[in-house]
Amino acid sequence: MANTHLQVVWFKRDLRIHDHAPLANAAAAGPVLPIFAIEPEQWQAPDSALRHWQFAADSLIDLSNALETLGLPLCIWQGDIVDLLNALQVHYSHFTLHSHQGTGNAWSFERDKNVNQWCRQHGITWQEARQQGVVRGLTSRIGHKTRWETHWETLMAAAPFSAPQNARVAQGWQAFHHIDVEQLHNLTLGFDTTPCPERQSGGRREGRAVWRSFINQRGRRYRGSLSKPLLAWEFGSRLSPHLAWGTLSMREVVQSLRRQRQKHVDDTAWARSLRAFTSRLYWHCHFIQKLESEPSIEYQTLHPALCGLRERDPDHPNLIAWKRGQTGVPLVDACMRSLIATGWINFRMRAMLISHATFGLGLHWREPALHLARLFTDFEPGIHYPQVQMQAGATGTNALRVYNPIKQAEDNDPTGEFIARWVPELTALPLEWRAKPWALPESLHQRFGFQPGEHYPLPNDFECEARHWKKMLYELRRTPDARDASQAIVDKLASQRRPSKQRAKKAKPANRQQLSLFDDGGLEG
């Protein structure tokens, strides 16, 4: 007699049917009920935004269509997941819950703890599968120099799960289906309706198309384009939102990438770019592991000696100007305006935005972090918060990286095209003044019809401000207690990946360990 025990598949940030262990395992065990919960509290979190929901809605529509090919519905419930579980138990008496493990923000962490408690109280088995390289319960990297890397390699080398072909649908699923997929884009979930006209589209079909264009054509120029905002837009992978929402699995991307590397071993440009991209897939999971091991990174300064520093007022003029792209620093403002319109900017410019906010404007890292989270279509908490703290100098373990926006413009927007596109107030200026319009000689004001402070804001003395904070942070880190705290952070969170012989020669002491950065945002970017 066939097993009739209900198998509930809870989709979260894994919106696909390919390489989906919970779906495959559930289909092999009994009739399947796929569910997705639109939870109000999730979308009321301070790092949530309409553009996130719109990408998720695209992906849910694509997922629903894919499940339909398997003869399965996608039940979309609007409300708390625990309320849904209660309703399922009333209707079906007993079931097994399947999902992927997740490392998200504080809200999702508490949500998953509540689900775990509910399952224990009601005798429900909850089977969670890994989809990232994250190791749950890892408290320290000491003595694990190769262990974490081995976990990652083992998971990425395993055969992907195929979409189940003989899945049986659960009877009575209609009672748990609140919203038809055609209506998803009509939901605003309480957000304002500020448009993001150049947002990437979601869904697995879109993700596969982006990946194919990268792996077959665009990727050849990847390595040389990472730092330049215009070139990165075209030649960056642009996979980050698809990995964040799980329309593509990390494993299928890694395996596809490795096959492609074998095809291009004799092409130096391809080989270097694909090697660089491979490393970023590894570091993607490494940074998520940080948040898994230390969830407080989201809201609390990591290093105790550096707590309480810098301006926290959410109405401070410097913060408001930074958010609006009106700081008077052209590259900073161009990046912010670009983000508002597109939901994406390359990692070097993301790092510069945080550097300018915290060092150049003297702002605490938390409010800028939340603002950027809301702007990034590809927001991935496990990459975002550790990277923000590192760029803000709040970890106490990394060499301080203070990005000079004038030099960044000279190096990465040498034609001034990016600035001209997003800060049109400056298009009349010659290239030599476009990155620093405040320095335009007075004798040229009338000639170019430009008055600094009138046609475009005057900036603060951001270089002086940055020197002040850099000096202060280094001084605070020099005390014995601060050094001990830095070492404890390194032991718990720093990468212990084996360095190459070349990198080993340049290795720094542990309390100044320079962790790798992603110029593709660790695939948040």
Coordinates of C-alpha atoms in Angstrom, one line a residue:
M1 CA 0.0 0.0 0.0
A2 CA 1.4 3.4 -0.9
N3 CA 2.4 5.8 1.8
T4 CA -0.2 8.4 2.4
H5 CA 1.6 10.4 5.1
L6 CA 1.6 14.0 4.1
Q7 CA 4.9 15.7 3.2
V8 CA 4.8 19.5 3.5
V9 CA 7.5 21.4 1.5
W10 CA 8.1 24.8 2.9
F11 CA 9.7 27.1 0.3
K12 CA 11.5 30.1 1.7
R13 CA 14.5 31.6 -0.2
D14 CA 14.9 28.5 -2.4
L15 CA 12.4 29.2 -5.2
R16 CA 13.1 26.5 -7.7
I17 CA 12.3 22.8 -8.3
H18 CA 15.8 21.8 -9.6
D19 CA 18.4 20.7 -7.0
H20 CA 15.8 21.1 -4.2
A21 CA 16.5 18.3 -1.7
P22 CA 13.3 19.0 0.4
L23 CA 11.1 18.7 -2.6
A24 CA 12.8 15.5 -3.9
N25 CA 12.8 13.9 -0.4
A26 CA 9.2 14.7 0.2
A27 CA 8.0 13.4 -3.2
A28 CA 9.8 10.1 -2.5
A29 CA 8.0 9.8 0.8
G30 CA 4.3 10.5 0.2
P31 CA 1.8 13.1 -1.2
V32 CA 3.3 16.6 -1.3
L33 CA 1.9 19.9 -0.3
P34 CA 4.2 22.8 -1.4
I35 CA 3.7 26.0 0.6
F36 CA 5.0 29.6 0.7
A37 CA 3.9 31.9 3.5
I38 CA 3.8 35.7 2.9
E39 CA 4.4 36.7 6.5
P40 CA 3.6 40.3 7.3
E41 CA 6.3 40.6 10.0
Q42 CA 9.0 39.6 7.4
W43 CA 8.0 42.5 5.1
Q44 CA 7.8 45.0 8.0
A45 CA 11.4 44.4 9.0
P46 CA 13.6 47.5 8.7
D47 CA 15.8 45.8 6.0
S48 CA 12.8 44.8 3.7
A49 CA 11.7 46.7 0.7
L50 CA 9.2 46.6 -2.2
R51 CA 11.9 45.7 -4.7
H52 CA 12.7 42.6 -2.7
W53 CA 9.0 41.5 -2.8
Q54 CA 8.8 42.2 -6.5
F55 CA 11.8 40.0 -7.2
A56 CA 10.3 37.3 -5.0
A57 CA 6.9 37.6 -6.7
D58 CA 8.5 37.1 -10.1
S59 CA 10.2 34.0 -8.7
L60 CA 7.1 32.7 -7.1
I61 CA 5.2 32.9 -10.4
D62 CA 8.0 31.0 -12.1
L63 CA 8.1 28.5 -9.3
S64 CA 4.3 27.9 -9.5
N65 CA 4.6 27.3 -13.2
A66 CA 7.4 24.8 -12.7
L67 CA 5.5 22.9 -10.0
E68 CA 2.5 22.7 -12.2
T69 CA 4.6 20.7 -14.7
L70 CA 5.1 18.2 -11.9
G71 CA 1.3 18.1 -11.2
L72 CA 1.8 20.1 -7.9
P73 CA 0.2 23.3 -6.8
L74 CA 2.0 26.1 -4.9
C75 CA -0.1 27.0 -1.9
I76 CA 0.5 30.7 -1.1
W77 CA -0.6 31.5 2.4
Q78 CA -0.8 35.1 3.6
G79 CA -0.1 35.1 7.3
D80 CA 2.2 33.7 10.0
I81 CA 3.8 30.3 9.2
V82 CA 3.0 29.0 12.6
D83 CA -0.7 29.8 12.0
L84 CA -0.4 27.8 8.7
L85 CA 1.2 24.8 10.5
N86 CA -1.7 24.9 13.1
A87 CA -4.2 24.9 10.3
L88 CA -2.4 22.0 8.5
Q89 CA -2.4 19.9 11.7
V90 CA -6.1 20.5 12.3
H91 CA -6.9 19.4 8.7
Y92 CA -4.4 16.5 8.3
S93 CA -3.6 15.5 11.9
H94 CA 0.0 14.7 11.1
F95 CA 2.6 15.5 8.5
T96 CA 6.4 15.8 8.0
L97 CA 7.8 19.3 7.3
H98 CA 10.6 19.7 4.8
S99 CA 12.7 22.8 4.1
H100 CA 16.2 24.1 3.5
Q101 CA 18.2 25.5 6.4
G102 CA 18.3 29.3 6.2
T103 CA 20.6 32.0 7.5
G104 CA 18.8 35.3 7.3
N105 CA 18.1 38.3 9.4
A106 CA 17.1 38.5 13.1
W107 CA 13.4 38.1 12.2
S108 CA 13.9 34.9 10.2
F109 CA 16.1 33.5 12.9
E110 CA 13.4 34.0 15.5
R111 CA 10.8 32.7 13.1
D112 CA 12.7 29.5 12.5
K113 CA 13.2 29.1 16.3
N114 CA 9.4 29.4 16.7
V115 CA 8.8 26.8 14.0
N116 CA 11.3 24.4 15.7
Q117 CA 9.5 24.9 19.0
W118 CA 6.1 24.3 17.5
C119 CA 7.3 21.1 15.8
R120 CA 8.7 19.7 19.0
Q121 CA 5.5 20.6 20.9
H122 CA 3.3 18.9 18.3
G123 CA 5.4 15.9 17.5
I124 CA 6.1 17.0 13.9
T125 CA 9.3 16.0 12.3
W126 CA 11.1 18.9 10.6
Q127 CA 13.7 17.8 8.1
E128 CA 16.1 20.6 7.1
A129 CA 18.6 20.3 4.2
R130 CA 21.7 22.3 3.5
Q131 CA 21.8 24.4 0.4
Q132 CA 24.8 26.7 1.2
G133 CA 28.2 25.8 2.6
V134 CA 27.1 27.0 6.0
V135 CA 27.8 24.6 8.9
R136 CA 25.2 24.9 11.6
G137 CA 26.4 24.9 15.2
L138 CA 30.0 25.8 14.3
T139 CA 31.3 28.0 17.2
S140 CA 35.0 28.4 16.3
R141 CA 37.3 28.1 13.4
I142 CA 40.3 27.2 15.6
G143 CA 41.5 23.7 14.7
H144 CA 39.3 23.7 11.6
K145 CA 41.7 24.9 9.0
T146 CA 40.4 22.6 6.4
R147 CA 37.2 21.3 7.9
W148 CA 34.9 24.1 6.8
E149 CA 36.4 24.1 3.4
T150 CA 35.9 20.3 3.2
H151 CA 32.2 20.7 4.2
W152 CA 31.8 23.2 1.4
E153 CA 33.7 21.1 -1.2
T154 CA 31.7 18.0 -0.3
L155 CA 28.4 19.7 -0.6
M156 CA 29.3 21.3 -3.9
A157 CA 30.7 18.1 -5.4
A158 CA 27.5 16.0 -4.7
A159 CA 25.1 15.3 -7.5
P160 CA 22.3 17.8 -7.7
F161 CA 18.7 16.6 -7.0
S162 CA 16.5 16.2 -10.0
A163 CA 13.0 17.5 -10.0
P164 CA 10.7 14.7 -9.0
Q165 CA 8.7 13.2 -11.9
N166 CA 6.2 11.1 -10.0
A167 CA 5.1 13.4 -7.2
R168 CA 1.6 12.9 -5.8
V169 CA -0.5 15.9 -4.8
A170 CA -2.0 16.3 -1.4
Q171 CA -5.8 16.2 -1.2
G172 CA -7.5 19.3 0.1
W173 CA -4.7 21.7 -0.7
Q174 CA -7.1 24.4 -1.8
A175 CA -7.9 25.3 1.8
F176 CA -4.4 26.7 2.3
H177 CA -4.2 28.7 -0.9
H178 CA -5.0 32.3 -0.2
I179 CA -3.6 34.2 -3.3
D180 CA -3.4 33.2 -6.9
V181 CA 0.0 33.9 -8.5
E182 CA -1.5 36.3 -11.0
Q183 CA -2.3 38.6 -8.0
L184 CA 1.1 38.6 -6.4
H185 CA 2.3 41.8 -8.1
N186 CA -0.8 43.6 -6.9
L187 CA 0.4 43.3 -3.3
T188 CA 2.4 46.2 -1.9
L189 CA 2.7 44.7 1.6
G190 CA 2.5 48.2 3.2
F191 CA 5.5 49.6 1.3
D192 CA 5.5 52.8 -0.5
T193 CA 5.3 52.4 -4.3
T194 CA 8.6 54.1 -5.2
P195 CA 9.5 52.5 -8.5
C196 CA 12.8 50.7 -9.2
P197 CA 12.6 50.9 -13.0
E198 CA 15.7 49.0 -13.9
R199 CA 15.4 46.3 -11.3
Q200 CA 16.5 42.8 -12.3
S201 CA 13.6 40.3 -12.9
G202 CA 13.3 37.3 -10.8
G203 CA 12.5 33.6 -11.5
R204 CA 14.6 30.6 -12.5
R205 CA 14.1 31.1 -16.2
E206 CA 15.5 34.6 -15.9
G207 CA 18.4 33.4 -13.7
R208 CA 19.3 30.7 -16.1
A209 CA 19.4 33.2 -19.0
V210 CA 21.6 35.5 -17.0
W211 CA 23.9 32.6 -16.1
R212 CA 24.2 31.4 -19.7
S213 CA 25.0 34.8 -21.0
F214 CA 27.7 35.2 -18.4
I215 CA 29.3 31.7 -18.8
N216 CA 29.2 31.8 -22.6
Q217 CA 30.1 35.4 -23.3
R218 CA 30.0 38.2 -20.7
G219 CA 32.3 36.4 -18.2
R220 CA 35.4 36.7 -20.2
R221 CA 35.8 40.3 -19.2
Y222 CA 34.6 39.7 -15.6
R223 CA 37.9 40.0 -13.8
G224 CA 39.0 43.3 -15.4
S225 CA 35.5 44.9 -15.0
L226 CA 34.7 44.3 -11.4
S227 CA 35.7 47.6 -9.9
K228 CA 34.2 49.8 -12.6
P229 CA 30.5 50.6 -12.2
L230 CA 29.6 50.9 -15.8
L231 CA 31.6 47.8 -17.0
A232 CA 30.5 45.7 -14.0
W233 CA 26.9 46.3 -14.9
E234 CA 27.5 44.6 -18.2
F235 CA 30.3 42.1 -17.4
G236 CA 29.6 41.2 -13.8
S237 CA 27.7 37.9 -13.2
R238 CA 24.5 39.6 -12.0
L239 CA 23.6 36.3 -10.3
S240 CA 23.5 37.7 -6.8
P241 CA 19.7 38.1 -6.5
H242 CA 19.1 34.7 -8.0
L243 CA 21.4 33.1 -5.4
A244 CA 19.9 35.2 -2.6
W245 CA 16.4 34.0 -3.5
G246 CA 17.5 30.5 -4.5
T247 CA 16.1 30.5 -8.1
L248 CA 19.5 28.9 -8.9
S249 CA 21.3 26.6 -6.4
M250 CA 24.9 27.4 -5.4
R251 CA 25.8 23.8 -6.2
E252 CA 24.6 23.9 -9.8
V253 CA 26.4 27.2 -10.4
V254 CA 29.6 25.8 -8.9
Q255 CA 29.5 22.7 -11.0
S256 CA 28.6 24.5 -14.2
L257 CA 31.4 26.9 -13.6
R258 CA 33.9 24.1 -13.1
R259 CA 32.9 22.5 -16.4
Q260 CA 33.3 25.8 -18.1
R261 CA 36.8 26.2 -16.6
Q262 CA 37.9 23.0 -18.2
K263 CA 36.8 24.3 -21.6
H264 CA 38.9 27.5 -21.3
V265 CA 42.2 26.3 -19.8
D266 CA 44.1 27.7 -22.7
D267 CA 42.3 31.1 -22.8
T268 CA 44.1 33.3 -20.3
A269 CA 41.3 35.9 -20.0
W270 CA 38.6 33.3 -19.5
A271 CA 40.7 31.2 -17.1
R272 CA 41.5 34.2 -14.9
S273 CA 37.9 35.5 -14.8
L274 CA 36.4 32.1 -14.1
R275 CA 39.0 31.4 -11.4
A276 CA 38.1 34.8 -9.8
F277 CA 34.4 34.0 -9.9
T278 CA 34.9 30.6 -8.3
S279 CA 36.6 32.1 -5.4
R280 CA 33.7 34.5 -4.8
L281 CA 31.3 31.6 -4.7
Y282 CA 33.4 30.1 -1.9
W283 CA 33.5 33.4 0.0
H284 CA 29.8 33.9 -0.5
C285 CA 29.2 31.0 1.9
H286 CA 32.1 32.0 4.2
F287 CA 30.5 35.4 4.9
I288 CA 27.1 33.8 5.5
Q289 CA 28.8 31.5 8.0
K290 CA 29.8 34.6 10.0
L291 CA 26.2 35.6 10.5
E292 CA 25.2 32.0 11.3
S293 CA 27.9 31.9 14.0
E294 CA 27.3 35.4 15.3
P295 CA 23.8 36.7 14.5
S296 CA 24.4 39.9 16.5
I297 CA 26.5 41.2 13.6
E298 CA 23.2 42.4 12.1
Y299 CA 22.6 45.0 14.9
Q300 CA 25.5 45.2 17.3
T301 CA 29.1 46.4 16.6
L302 CA 31.2 43.3 16.6
H303 CA 34.3 44.6 18.4
P304 CA 33.5 45.7 22.0
A305 CA 36.1 48.5 22.0
L306 CA 34.5 50.2 19.0
C307 CA 30.9 50.3 20.3
G308 CA 29.1 53.6 20.7
L309 CA 31.2 55.5 18.2
R310 CA 29.9 57.9 15.5
E311 CA 26.7 59.6 14.8
R312 CA 23.4 57.6 15.2
D313 CA 20.7 60.3 14.7
P314 CA 18.5 59.0 11.9
D315 CA 17.6 62.6 11.0
H316 CA 21.2 63.8 10.9
P317 CA 21.7 66.0 7.8
N318 CA 24.8 64.0 6.7
L319 CA 22.7 60.8 6.7
I320 CA 19.8 62.4 4.8
A321 CA 22.1 63.8 2.2
W322 CA 23.9 60.5 1.8
K323 CA 20.6 58.6 1.3
R324 CA 19.4 61.1 -1.3
G325 CA 22.6 61.2 -3.3
Q326 CA 23.1 64.9 -2.3
T327 CA 26.4 64.8 -0.4
G328 CA 28.2 67.0 -3.0
V329 CA 30.7 64.1 -3.7
P330 CA 29.9 63.1 -7.3
L331 CA 30.9 59.4 -7.3
V332 CA 29.1 58.8 -4.0
D333 CA 25.9 60.6 -5.2
A334 CA 26.0 58.8 -8.6
C335 CA 26.2 55.4 -6.9
M336 CA 23.4 56.2 -4.6
R337 CA 21.1 57.5 -7.3
S338 CA 22.0 54.5 -9.5
L339 CA 21.1 52.2 -6.7
I340 CA 17.7 53.9 -6.1
A341 CA 16.8 53.4 -9.8
T342 CA 18.4 50.0 -10.5
G343 CA 18.7 48.1 -7.2
W344 CA 22.3 47.2 -8.0
I345 CA 25.9 48.5 -7.9
N346 CA 29.2 46.7 -8.1
F347 CA 30.9 45.8 -4.9
R348 CA 33.7 48.3 -5.0
M349 CA 31.2 51.1 -5.1
R350 CA 29.2 49.5 -2.3
A351 CA 32.3 49.5 -0.2
M352 CA 32.9 53.1 -1.0
L353 CA 29.4 54.1 -0.1
I354 CA 29.8 52.6 3.4
S355 CA 33.3 54.0 3.7
H356 CA 32.1 57.5 2.9
A357 CA 29.1 57.2 5.3
T358 CA 31.1 56.0 8.2
F359 CA 34.6 57.6 7.7
G360 CA 33.8 60.6 5.5
L361 CA 30.5 61.6 7.1
G362 CA 31.1 60.2 10.6
L363 CA 27.9 58.1 10.7
H364 CA 27.3 54.9 12.7
W365 CA 27.2 51.9 10.4
R366 CA 23.7 50.6 11.3
E367 CA 21.4 53.2 9.6
P368 CA 23.5 53.1 6.3
A369 CA 23.4 49.3 6.4
L370 CA 19.6 49.3 6.7
H371 CA 19.2 51.9 3.9
L372 CA 21.5 49.9 1.5
A373 CA 19.7 46.7 2.4
R374 CA 16.5 48.2 1.3
L375 CA 18.0 49.4 -2.0
F376 CA 19.8 46.2 -2.9
T377 CA 17.6 43.8 -4.9
D378 CA 20.1 41.1 -4.1
F379 CA 20.1 41.8 -0.3
E380 CA 21.7 38.8 1.4
P381 CA 21.9 39.3 5.2
G382 CA 24.8 36.9 5.7
I383 CA 27.0 38.9 3.3
H384 CA 25.6 42.3 3.9
Y385 CA 26.0 42.8 7.6
P386 CA 29.5 41.3 8.0
Q387 CA 30.7 43.3 5.0
V388 CA 29.2 46.5 6.2
Q389 CA 30.9 46.2 9.6
M390 CA 34.2 45.3 7.9
Q391 CA 34.0 48.3 5.6
A392 CA 33.1 50.6 8.5
G393 CA 36.1 49.4 10.5
A394 CA 33.8 48.0 13.2
T395 CA 35.3 44.4 13.3
G396 CA 38.6 45.4 14.9
T397 CA 40.3 42.7 12.9
N398 CA 40.8 44.1 9.5
A399 CA 43.1 46.8 8.1
L400 CA 40.9 49.9 7.7
R401 CA 39.9 50.4 4.1
V402 CA 39.0 54.1 3.6
Y403 CA 38.0 54.7 0.0
N404 CA 38.8 58.2 -1.4
P405 CA 35.9 58.9 -3.7
I406 CA 38.0 61.2 -5.9
K407 CA 40.6 58.6 -6.5
Q408 CA 37.9 56.0 -7.0
A409 CA 36.4 58.2 -9.7
E410 CA 39.8 58.7 -11.4
D411 CA 40.5 54.9 -11.4
N412 CA 37.1 53.4 -12.0
D413 CA 35.2 56.1 -14.0
P414 CA 38.0 57.7 -15.9
T415 CA 35.8 59.1 -18.6
G416 CA 33.3 60.5 -16.1
E417 CA 30.5 58.7 -18.0
F418 CA 29.0 57.1 -14.9
I419 CA 28.9 60.4 -13.0
A420 CA 27.5 62.2 -16.0
R421 CA 24.7 59.7 -16.3
W422 CA 23.5 59.8 -12.7
V423 CA 24.5 63.4 -11.7
P424 CA 23.4 65.3 -14.8
E425 CA 24.0 68.6 -12.9
L426 CA 27.7 68.1 -13.7
T427 CA 27.5 67.1 -17.4
A428 CA 28.6 70.6 -18.6
L429 CA 31.9 70.4 -16.6
P430 CA 35.1 69.2 -18.2
L431 CA 36.3 65.8 -17.1
E432 CA 39.1 67.1 -14.9
W433 CA 36.5 68.8 -12.6
R434 CA 33.6 66.3 -12.8
A435 CA 34.8 64.3 -9.8
K436 CA 35.5 67.4 -7.7
P437 CA 33.3 70.2 -8.9
W438 CA 33.9 72.3 -5.7
A439 CA 37.5 72.8 -7.0
L440 CA 36.4 74.4 -10.3
P441 CA 38.3 77.7 -10.5
E442 CA 36.1 80.8 -10.0
S443 CA 37.3 82.1 -13.3
L444 CA 35.5 79.2 -15.0
H445 CA 32.1 79.4 -13.2
Q446 CA 30.5 81.7 -15.7
R447 CA 32.0 79.9 -18.7
F448 CA 30.4 76.6 -17.7
G449 CA 27.3 78.0 -16.1
F450 CA 28.1 76.2 -12.9
Q451 CA 28.2 77.7 -9.4
P452 CA 29.4 75.2 -6.6
G453 CA 26.9 75.2 -3.8
E454 CA 24.1 76.5 -6.0
H455 CA 23.8 74.0 -8.8
Y456 CA 25.2 71.1 -6.8
P457 CA 25.9 70.8 -3.1
L458 CA 29.2 71.6 -1.5
P459 CA 30.6 68.6 0.4
N460 CA 31.9 68.5 3.9
D461 CA 35.7 68.1 4.5
F462 CA 35.4 64.3 4.1
E463 CA 39.1 63.8 3.9
C464 CA 39.8 65.5 7.2
E465 CA 36.8 63.6 8.8
A466 CA 38.2 60.3 7.5
R467 CA 41.6 60.9 8.9
H468 CA 40.1 61.6 12.3
W469 CA 38.1 58.4 12.4
K470 CA 40.9 56.3 11.1
K471 CA 43.3 57.6 13.7
M472 CA 40.7 57.1 16.5
L473 CA 39.9 53.5 15.5
Y474 CA 43.5 52.4 15.3
E475 CA 44.2 53.9 18.7
L476 CA 41.2 52.1 20.3
R477 CA 42.4 48.8 18.8
R478 CA 45.9 49.1 20.3
T479 CA 45.0 48.4 24.0
P480 CA 45.7 44.9 25.3
D481 CA 42.0 44.3 26.0
A482 CA 41.2 45.3 22.4
R483 CA 43.9 43.1 21.0
D484 CA 42.5 40.1 23.0
A485 CA 39.0 40.8 21.7
S486 CA 40.3 41.0 18.2
Q487 CA 42.0 37.6 18.5
A488 CA 38.8 36.1 19.9
I489 CA 36.8 37.4 16.9
V490 CA 39.4 36.0 14.5
D491 CA 39.3 32.6 16.2
K492 CA 35.5 32.5 15.9
L493 CA 34.8 34.0 12.6
A494 CA 37.9 34.5 10.4
S495 CA 38.6 32.3 7.4
Q496 CA 41.0 29.5 8.2
R497 CA 41.3 28.5 4.5
R498 CA 44.7 27.3 3.6
P499 CA 46.6 30.1 1.8
S500 CA 48.6 29.5 -1.3
K501 CA 52.4 29.7 -1.0
Q502 CA 52.3 33.2 -2.5
R503 CA 49.6 34.5 -0.2
A504 CA 51.3 32.8 2.8
K505 CA 54.4 34.9 2.3
K506 CA 52.3 38.1 2.6
A507 CA 50.2 36.8 5.6
K508 CA 49.6 39.3 8.4
P509 CA 49.3 38.7 12.1
A510 CA 45.9 37.3 13.2
N511 CA 44.7 40.5 14.9
R512 CA 45.2 42.3 11.6
Q513 CA 44.1 39.6 9.3
Q514 CA 42.8 41.0 6.0
L515 CA 39.8 39.0 5.0
S516 CA 39.0 38.7 1.3
L517 CA 36.6 41.1 -0.2
F518 CA 34.2 40.5 -3.1
D519 CA 34.4 42.9 -6.0
D520 CA 31.2 41.1 -7.1
G521 CA 29.8 41.6 -3.6
G522 CA 30.5 38.1 -2.6
L523 CA 27.6 37.7 -5.0
E524 CA 25.8 40.4 -3.2
G525 CA 26.6 42.8 -6.0

